[in-house]
mmCIF file of C-alpha atoms in Angstrom:
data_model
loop_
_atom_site.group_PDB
_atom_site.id
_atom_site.type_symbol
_atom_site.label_atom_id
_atom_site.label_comp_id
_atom_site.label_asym_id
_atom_site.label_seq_id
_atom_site.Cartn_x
_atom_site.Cartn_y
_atom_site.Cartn_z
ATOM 1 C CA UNK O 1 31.954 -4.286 -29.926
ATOM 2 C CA UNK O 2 33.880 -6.296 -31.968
ATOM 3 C CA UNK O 3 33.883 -5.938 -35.774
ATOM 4 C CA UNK O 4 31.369 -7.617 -38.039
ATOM 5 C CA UNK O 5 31.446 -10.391 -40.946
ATOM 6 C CA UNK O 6 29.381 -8.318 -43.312
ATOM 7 C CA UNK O 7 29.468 -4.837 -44.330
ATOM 8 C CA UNK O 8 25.378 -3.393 -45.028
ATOM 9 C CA UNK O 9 26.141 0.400 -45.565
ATOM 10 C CA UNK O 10 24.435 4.181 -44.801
ATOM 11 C CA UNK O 11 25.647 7.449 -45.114
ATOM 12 C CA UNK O 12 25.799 10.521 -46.698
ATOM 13 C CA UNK O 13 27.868 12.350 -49.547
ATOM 14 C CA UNK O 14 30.333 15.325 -49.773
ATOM 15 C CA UNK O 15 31.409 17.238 -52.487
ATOM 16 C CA UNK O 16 34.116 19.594 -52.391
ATOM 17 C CA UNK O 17 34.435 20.585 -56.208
ATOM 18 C CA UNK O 18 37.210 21.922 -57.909
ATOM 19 C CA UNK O 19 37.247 24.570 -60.500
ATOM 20 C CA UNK O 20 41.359 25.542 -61.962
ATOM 21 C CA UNK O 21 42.828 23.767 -58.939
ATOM 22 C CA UNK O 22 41.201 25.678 -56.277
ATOM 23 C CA UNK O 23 38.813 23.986 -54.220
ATOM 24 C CA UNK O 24 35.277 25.333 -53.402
ATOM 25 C CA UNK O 25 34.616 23.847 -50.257
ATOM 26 C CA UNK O 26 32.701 20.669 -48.796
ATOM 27 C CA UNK O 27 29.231 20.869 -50.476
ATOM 28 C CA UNK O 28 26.580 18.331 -48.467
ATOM 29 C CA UNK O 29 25.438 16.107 -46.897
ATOM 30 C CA UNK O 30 24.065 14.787 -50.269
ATOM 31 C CA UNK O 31 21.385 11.660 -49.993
ATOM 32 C CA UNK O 32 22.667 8.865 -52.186
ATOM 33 C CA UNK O 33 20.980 5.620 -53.316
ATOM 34 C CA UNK O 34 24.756 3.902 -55.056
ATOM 35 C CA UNK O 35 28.002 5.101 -54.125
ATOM 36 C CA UNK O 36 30.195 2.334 -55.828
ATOM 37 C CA UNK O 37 33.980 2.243 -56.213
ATOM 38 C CA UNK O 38 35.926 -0.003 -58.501
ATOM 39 C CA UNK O 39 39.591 -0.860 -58.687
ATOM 40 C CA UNK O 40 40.351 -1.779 -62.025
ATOM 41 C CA UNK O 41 43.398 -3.628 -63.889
ATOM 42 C CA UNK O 42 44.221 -5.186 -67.172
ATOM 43 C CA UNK O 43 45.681 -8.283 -67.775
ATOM 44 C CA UNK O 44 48.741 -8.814 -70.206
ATOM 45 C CA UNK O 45 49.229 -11.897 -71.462
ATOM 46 C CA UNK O 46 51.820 -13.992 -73.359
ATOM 47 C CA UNK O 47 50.556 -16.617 -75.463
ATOM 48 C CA UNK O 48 52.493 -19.222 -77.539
ATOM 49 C CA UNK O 49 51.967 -19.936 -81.023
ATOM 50 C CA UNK O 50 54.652 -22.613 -80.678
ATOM 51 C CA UNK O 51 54.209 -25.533 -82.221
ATOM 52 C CA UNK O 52 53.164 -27.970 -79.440
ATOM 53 C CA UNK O 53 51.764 -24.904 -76.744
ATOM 54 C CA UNK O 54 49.809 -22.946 -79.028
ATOM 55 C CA UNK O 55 47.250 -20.470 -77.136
ATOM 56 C CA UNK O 56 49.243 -21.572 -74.021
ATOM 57 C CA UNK O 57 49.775 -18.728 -71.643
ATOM 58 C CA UNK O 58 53.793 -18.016 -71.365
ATOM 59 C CA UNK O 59 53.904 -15.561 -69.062
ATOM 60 C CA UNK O 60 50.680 -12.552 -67.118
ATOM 61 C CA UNK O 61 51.325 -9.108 -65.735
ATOM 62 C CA UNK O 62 48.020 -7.351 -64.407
ATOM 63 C CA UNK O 63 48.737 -3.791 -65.407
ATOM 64 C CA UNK O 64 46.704 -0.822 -62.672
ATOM 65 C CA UNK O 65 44.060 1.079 -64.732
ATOM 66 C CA UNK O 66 42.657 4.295 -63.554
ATOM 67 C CA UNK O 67 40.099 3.410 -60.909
ATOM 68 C CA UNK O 68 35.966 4.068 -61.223
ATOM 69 C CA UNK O 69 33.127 4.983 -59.362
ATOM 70 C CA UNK O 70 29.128 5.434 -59.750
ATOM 71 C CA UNK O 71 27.547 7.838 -57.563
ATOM 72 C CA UNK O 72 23.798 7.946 -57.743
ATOM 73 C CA UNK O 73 22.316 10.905 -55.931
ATOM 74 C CA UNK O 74 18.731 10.741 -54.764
ATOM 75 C CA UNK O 75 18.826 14.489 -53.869
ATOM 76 C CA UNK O 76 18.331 17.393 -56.588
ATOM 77 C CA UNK O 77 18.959 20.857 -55.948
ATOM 78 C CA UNK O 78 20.551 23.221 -58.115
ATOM 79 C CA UNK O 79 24.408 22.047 -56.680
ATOM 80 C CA UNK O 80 23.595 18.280 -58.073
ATOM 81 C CA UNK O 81 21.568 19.685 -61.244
ATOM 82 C CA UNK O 82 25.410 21.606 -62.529
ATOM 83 C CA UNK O 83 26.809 18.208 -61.976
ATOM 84 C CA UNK O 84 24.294 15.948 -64.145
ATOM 85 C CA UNK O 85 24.579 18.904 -66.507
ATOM 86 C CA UNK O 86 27.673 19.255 -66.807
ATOM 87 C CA UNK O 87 27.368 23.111 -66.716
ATOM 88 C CA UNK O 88 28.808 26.044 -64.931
ATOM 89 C CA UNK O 89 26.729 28.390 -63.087
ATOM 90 C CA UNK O 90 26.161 32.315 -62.642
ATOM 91 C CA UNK O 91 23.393 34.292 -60.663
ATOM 92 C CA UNK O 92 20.521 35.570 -62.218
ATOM 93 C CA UNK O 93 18.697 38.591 -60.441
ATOM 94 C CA UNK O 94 15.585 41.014 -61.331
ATOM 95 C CA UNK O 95 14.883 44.019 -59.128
ATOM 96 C CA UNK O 96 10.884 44.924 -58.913
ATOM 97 C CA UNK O 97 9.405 47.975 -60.645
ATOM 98 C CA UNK O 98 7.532 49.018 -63.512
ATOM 99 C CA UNK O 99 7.676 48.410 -67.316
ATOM 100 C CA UNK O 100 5.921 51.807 -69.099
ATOM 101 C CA UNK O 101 4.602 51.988 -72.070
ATOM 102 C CA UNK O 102 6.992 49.063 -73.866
ATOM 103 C CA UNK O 103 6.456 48.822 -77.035
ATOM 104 C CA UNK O 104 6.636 45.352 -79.359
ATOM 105 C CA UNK O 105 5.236 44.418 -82.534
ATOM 106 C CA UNK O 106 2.591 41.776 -81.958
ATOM 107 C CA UNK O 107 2.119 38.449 -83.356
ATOM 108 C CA UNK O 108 -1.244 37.262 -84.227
ATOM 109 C CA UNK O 109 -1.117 33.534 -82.137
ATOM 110 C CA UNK O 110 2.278 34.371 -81.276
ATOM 111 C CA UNK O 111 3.727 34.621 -78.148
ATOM 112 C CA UNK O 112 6.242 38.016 -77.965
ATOM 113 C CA UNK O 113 8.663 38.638 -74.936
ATOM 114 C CA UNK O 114 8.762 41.587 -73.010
ATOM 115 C CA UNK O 115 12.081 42.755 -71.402
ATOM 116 C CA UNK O 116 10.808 41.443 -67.924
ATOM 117 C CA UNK O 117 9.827 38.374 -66.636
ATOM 118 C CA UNK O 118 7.749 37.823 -63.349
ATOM 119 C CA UNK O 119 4.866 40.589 -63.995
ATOM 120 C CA UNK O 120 2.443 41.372 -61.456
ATOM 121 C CA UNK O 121 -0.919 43.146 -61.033
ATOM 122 C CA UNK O 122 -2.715 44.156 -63.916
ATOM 123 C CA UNK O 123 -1.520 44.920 -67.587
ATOM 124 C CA UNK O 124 -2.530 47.321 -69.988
ATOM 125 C CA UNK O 125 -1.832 46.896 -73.836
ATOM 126 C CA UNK O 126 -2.544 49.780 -75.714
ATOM 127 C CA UNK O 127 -2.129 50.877 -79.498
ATOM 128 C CA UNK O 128 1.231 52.266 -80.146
ATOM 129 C CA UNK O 129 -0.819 56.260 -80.038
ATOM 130 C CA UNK O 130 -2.475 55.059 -76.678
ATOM 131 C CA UNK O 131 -5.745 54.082 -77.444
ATOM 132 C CA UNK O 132 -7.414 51.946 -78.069
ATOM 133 C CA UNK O 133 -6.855 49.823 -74.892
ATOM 134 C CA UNK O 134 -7.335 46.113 -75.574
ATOM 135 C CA UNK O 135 -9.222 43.665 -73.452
ATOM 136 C CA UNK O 136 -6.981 40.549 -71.709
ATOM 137 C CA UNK O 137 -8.734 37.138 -72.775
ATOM 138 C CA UNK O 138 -10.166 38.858 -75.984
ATOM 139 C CA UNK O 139 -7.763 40.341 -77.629
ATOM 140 C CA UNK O 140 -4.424 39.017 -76.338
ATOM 141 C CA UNK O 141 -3.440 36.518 -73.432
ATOM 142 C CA UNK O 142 -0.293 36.843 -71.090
ATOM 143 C CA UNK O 143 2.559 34.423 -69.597
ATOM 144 C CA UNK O 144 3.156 36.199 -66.485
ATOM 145 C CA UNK O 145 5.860 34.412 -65.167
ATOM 146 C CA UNK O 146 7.622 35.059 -68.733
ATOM 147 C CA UNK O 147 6.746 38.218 -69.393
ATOM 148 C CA UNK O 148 5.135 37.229 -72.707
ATOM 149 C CA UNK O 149 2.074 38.561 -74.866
ATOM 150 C CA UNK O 150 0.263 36.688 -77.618
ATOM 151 C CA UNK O 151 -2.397 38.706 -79.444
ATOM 152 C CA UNK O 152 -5.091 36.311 -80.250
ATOM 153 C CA UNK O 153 -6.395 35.649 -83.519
ATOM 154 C CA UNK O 154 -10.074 37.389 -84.033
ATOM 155 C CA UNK O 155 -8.941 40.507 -81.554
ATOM 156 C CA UNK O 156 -8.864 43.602 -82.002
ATOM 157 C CA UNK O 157 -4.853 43.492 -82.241
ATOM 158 C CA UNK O 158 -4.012 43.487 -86.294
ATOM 159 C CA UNK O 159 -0.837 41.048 -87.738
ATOM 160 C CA UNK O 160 2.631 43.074 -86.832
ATOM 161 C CA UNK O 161 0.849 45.508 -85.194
ATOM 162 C CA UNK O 162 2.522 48.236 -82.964
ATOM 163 C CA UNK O 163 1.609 47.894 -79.470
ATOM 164 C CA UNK O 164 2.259 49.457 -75.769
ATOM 165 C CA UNK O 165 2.618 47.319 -72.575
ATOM 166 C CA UNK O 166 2.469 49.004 -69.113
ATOM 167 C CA UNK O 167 2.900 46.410 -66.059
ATOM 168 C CA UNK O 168 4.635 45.945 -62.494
ATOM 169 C CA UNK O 169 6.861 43.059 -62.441
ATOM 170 C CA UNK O 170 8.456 41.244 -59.089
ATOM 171 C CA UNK O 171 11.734 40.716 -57.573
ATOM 172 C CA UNK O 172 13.606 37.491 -58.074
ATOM 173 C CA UNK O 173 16.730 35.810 -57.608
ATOM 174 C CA UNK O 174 18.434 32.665 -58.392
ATOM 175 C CA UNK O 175 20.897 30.646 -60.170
ATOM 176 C CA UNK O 176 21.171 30.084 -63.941
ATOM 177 C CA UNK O 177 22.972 26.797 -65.012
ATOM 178 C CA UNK O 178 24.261 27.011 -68.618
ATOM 179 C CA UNK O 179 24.462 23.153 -69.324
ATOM 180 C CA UNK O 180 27.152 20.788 -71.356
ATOM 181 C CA UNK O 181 29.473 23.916 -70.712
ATOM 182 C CA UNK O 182 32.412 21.201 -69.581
ATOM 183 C CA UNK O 183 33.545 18.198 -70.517
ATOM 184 C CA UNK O 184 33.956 17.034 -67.320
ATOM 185 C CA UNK O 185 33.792 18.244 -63.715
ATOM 186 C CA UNK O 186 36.465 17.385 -60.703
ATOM 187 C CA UNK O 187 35.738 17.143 -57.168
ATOM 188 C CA UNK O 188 36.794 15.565 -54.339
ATOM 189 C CA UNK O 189 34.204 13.572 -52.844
ATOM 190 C CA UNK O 190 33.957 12.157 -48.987
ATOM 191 C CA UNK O 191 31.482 9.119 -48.115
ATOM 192 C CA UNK O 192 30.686 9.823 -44.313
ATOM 193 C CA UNK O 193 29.794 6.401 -43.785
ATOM 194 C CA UNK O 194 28.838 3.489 -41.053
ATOM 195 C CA UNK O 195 28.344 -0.374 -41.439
ATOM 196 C CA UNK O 196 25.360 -1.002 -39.994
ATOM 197 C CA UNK O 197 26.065 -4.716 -38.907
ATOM 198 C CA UNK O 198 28.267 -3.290 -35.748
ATOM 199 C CA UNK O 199 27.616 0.367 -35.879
ATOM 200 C CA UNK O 200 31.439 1.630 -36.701
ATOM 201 C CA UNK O 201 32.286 4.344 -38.996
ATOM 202 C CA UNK O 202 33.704 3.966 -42.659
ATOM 203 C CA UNK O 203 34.892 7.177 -44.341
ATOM 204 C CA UNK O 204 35.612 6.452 -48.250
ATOM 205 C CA UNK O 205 37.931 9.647 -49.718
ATOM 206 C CA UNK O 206 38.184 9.836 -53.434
ATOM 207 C CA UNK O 207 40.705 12.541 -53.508
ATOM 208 C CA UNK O 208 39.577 13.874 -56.889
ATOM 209 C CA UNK O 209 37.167 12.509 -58.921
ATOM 210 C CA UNK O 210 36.933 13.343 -62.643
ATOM 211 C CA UNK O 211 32.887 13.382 -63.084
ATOM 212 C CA UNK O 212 31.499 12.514 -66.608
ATOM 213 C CA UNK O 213 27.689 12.153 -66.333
ATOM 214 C CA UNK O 214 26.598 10.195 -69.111
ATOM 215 C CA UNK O 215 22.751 9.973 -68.182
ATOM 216 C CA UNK O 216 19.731 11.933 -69.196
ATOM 217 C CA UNK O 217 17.710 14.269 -67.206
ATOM 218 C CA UNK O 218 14.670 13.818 -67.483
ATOM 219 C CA UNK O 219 12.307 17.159 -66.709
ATOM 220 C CA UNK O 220 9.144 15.231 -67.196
ATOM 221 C CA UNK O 221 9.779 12.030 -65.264
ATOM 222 C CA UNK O 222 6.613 10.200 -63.905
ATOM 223 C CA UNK O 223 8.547 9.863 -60.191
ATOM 224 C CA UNK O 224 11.355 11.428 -58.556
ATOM 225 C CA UNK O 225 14.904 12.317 -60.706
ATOM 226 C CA UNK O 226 18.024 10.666 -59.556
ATOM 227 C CA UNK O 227 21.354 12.411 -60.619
ATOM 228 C CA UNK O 228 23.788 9.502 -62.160
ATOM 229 C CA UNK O 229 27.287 10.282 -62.007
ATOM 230 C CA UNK O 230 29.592 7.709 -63.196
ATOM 231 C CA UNK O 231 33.752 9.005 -63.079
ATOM 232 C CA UNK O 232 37.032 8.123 -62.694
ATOM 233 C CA UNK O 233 39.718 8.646 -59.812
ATOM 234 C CA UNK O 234 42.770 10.856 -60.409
ATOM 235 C CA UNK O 235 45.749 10.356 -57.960
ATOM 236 C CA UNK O 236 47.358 13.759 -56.994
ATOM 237 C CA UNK O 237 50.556 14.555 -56.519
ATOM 238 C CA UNK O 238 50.711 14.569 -52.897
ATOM 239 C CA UNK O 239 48.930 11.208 -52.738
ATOM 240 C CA UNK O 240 50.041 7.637 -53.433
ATOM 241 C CA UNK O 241 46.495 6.454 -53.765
ATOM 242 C CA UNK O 242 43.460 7.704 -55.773
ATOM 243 C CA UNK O 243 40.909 6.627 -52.918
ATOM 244 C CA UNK O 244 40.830 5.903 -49.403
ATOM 245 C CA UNK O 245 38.482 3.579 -47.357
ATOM 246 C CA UNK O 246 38.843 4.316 -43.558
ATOM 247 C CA UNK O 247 37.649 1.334 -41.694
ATOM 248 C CA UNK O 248 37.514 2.458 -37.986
ATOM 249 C CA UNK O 249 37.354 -0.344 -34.801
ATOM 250 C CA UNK O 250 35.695 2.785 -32.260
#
């Protein structure tokens, strides 16, 4: 087949990021709607303010500036939310089992956090002595998946009142993201591409990228979140280029 006039693009993303010069491995294939790449330069210029070629141009040197790119990413999952957040990442865990007789001081309309999150079955909240026993709905409410108690205004439960939770609470894992952590984050990032006007392959390498996302995330949005990720290129020092386009014929 021989090669086409126009270039129409699909493909997916890889990201292999980089944390104190040690790379993590290829992370992907990420769906992208943009994956733009922009040579840039600046132009010098000489300009007369001679008497007869004022504003003339005397002499132009185009100067390389670092190089950019835009990577929108259609896909979010907890890899792409550390990106748009700019954030580093550790592991969060809770093993099931049973919280005994824990004791808080309640808040009238308040909500007050237990030491577990994730509570199961049913609770009982008791005076501080053990009895009375108070009545869920009428005398305080619970956020399960928080582990949180409000006494409710009207209830039996008095203002700053000593009280006794007993509950189960369930396993969980997962990953906790503490955001705007970095300034920026590096990464290489491989474009496993094709040109769909004769079917051959185009692989764009941006040996390291220098990632500054500069766009809201929005938790609320009406439709799906996109992850924008505007950067720069760096050129290493075993390169002579800061990105690669790989136009193959087969």
């Amino acid at each position: 087949m021989s090669e086409a006039r126009g270039f129409v693009g699909k493909g997916d993303v890889y990201i292999n990021r980089i944390e104190n010069g040690v790379a993590l491995g290829l992370a992907g294939p990420y769906y992208a709607n943009k994956f733009e790449v922009k040579p840039k330069v600046k132009k010098l210029e000489l300009t007369s303010k001679g008497k007869k070629t004022y504003g003339q141009v005397l002499e132009t040197v185009s100067v390389q500036e670092p190089a950019e790119f835009t990577l929108e990413l259609s896909e979010v999952n907890k890899e792409s939310m550390v990106l748009a957040l700019l954030g580093t990442t550790a592991a969060v865990t809770q093993t099931g089992g049973t919280l005994t007789a824990e004791a808080i001081i309640a808040k009238l309309g308040k909500w007050v956090p237990l030491s577990k999150g994730s509570l199961t079955g049913v609770q009982t909240v008791t005076h501080t002595s053990g009895s009375p026993t108070y009545t869920l709905g009428t005398d305080y409410e619970v956020n399960e998946a928080l582990g949180w108690i409000k006494a409710i205004d009207g209830g039996a439960i008095d203002a700053d009142e000593s009280i006794k939770v007993t509950s189960t609470y369930g396993a969980y894992t997962g990953t906790l993201i503490a955001g705007s952590t970095k300034t920026d984050i590096r990464a290489q990032i491989i474009f496993d591409g094709e040109n769909q006007a004769d079917g051959l392959p185009c692989i764009v390498t941006i040996h390291e990228a220098i990632i500054a996302a500069d766009a809201a995330f929005d938790f609320l949005a009406d439709n799906f979140n996109k992850v924008n990720l505007p950067g720069s290129m760096k050129t290493p020092t075993n390169k002579h280029e800061p990105f690669t386009v790989e136009m193959r014929s087969a």
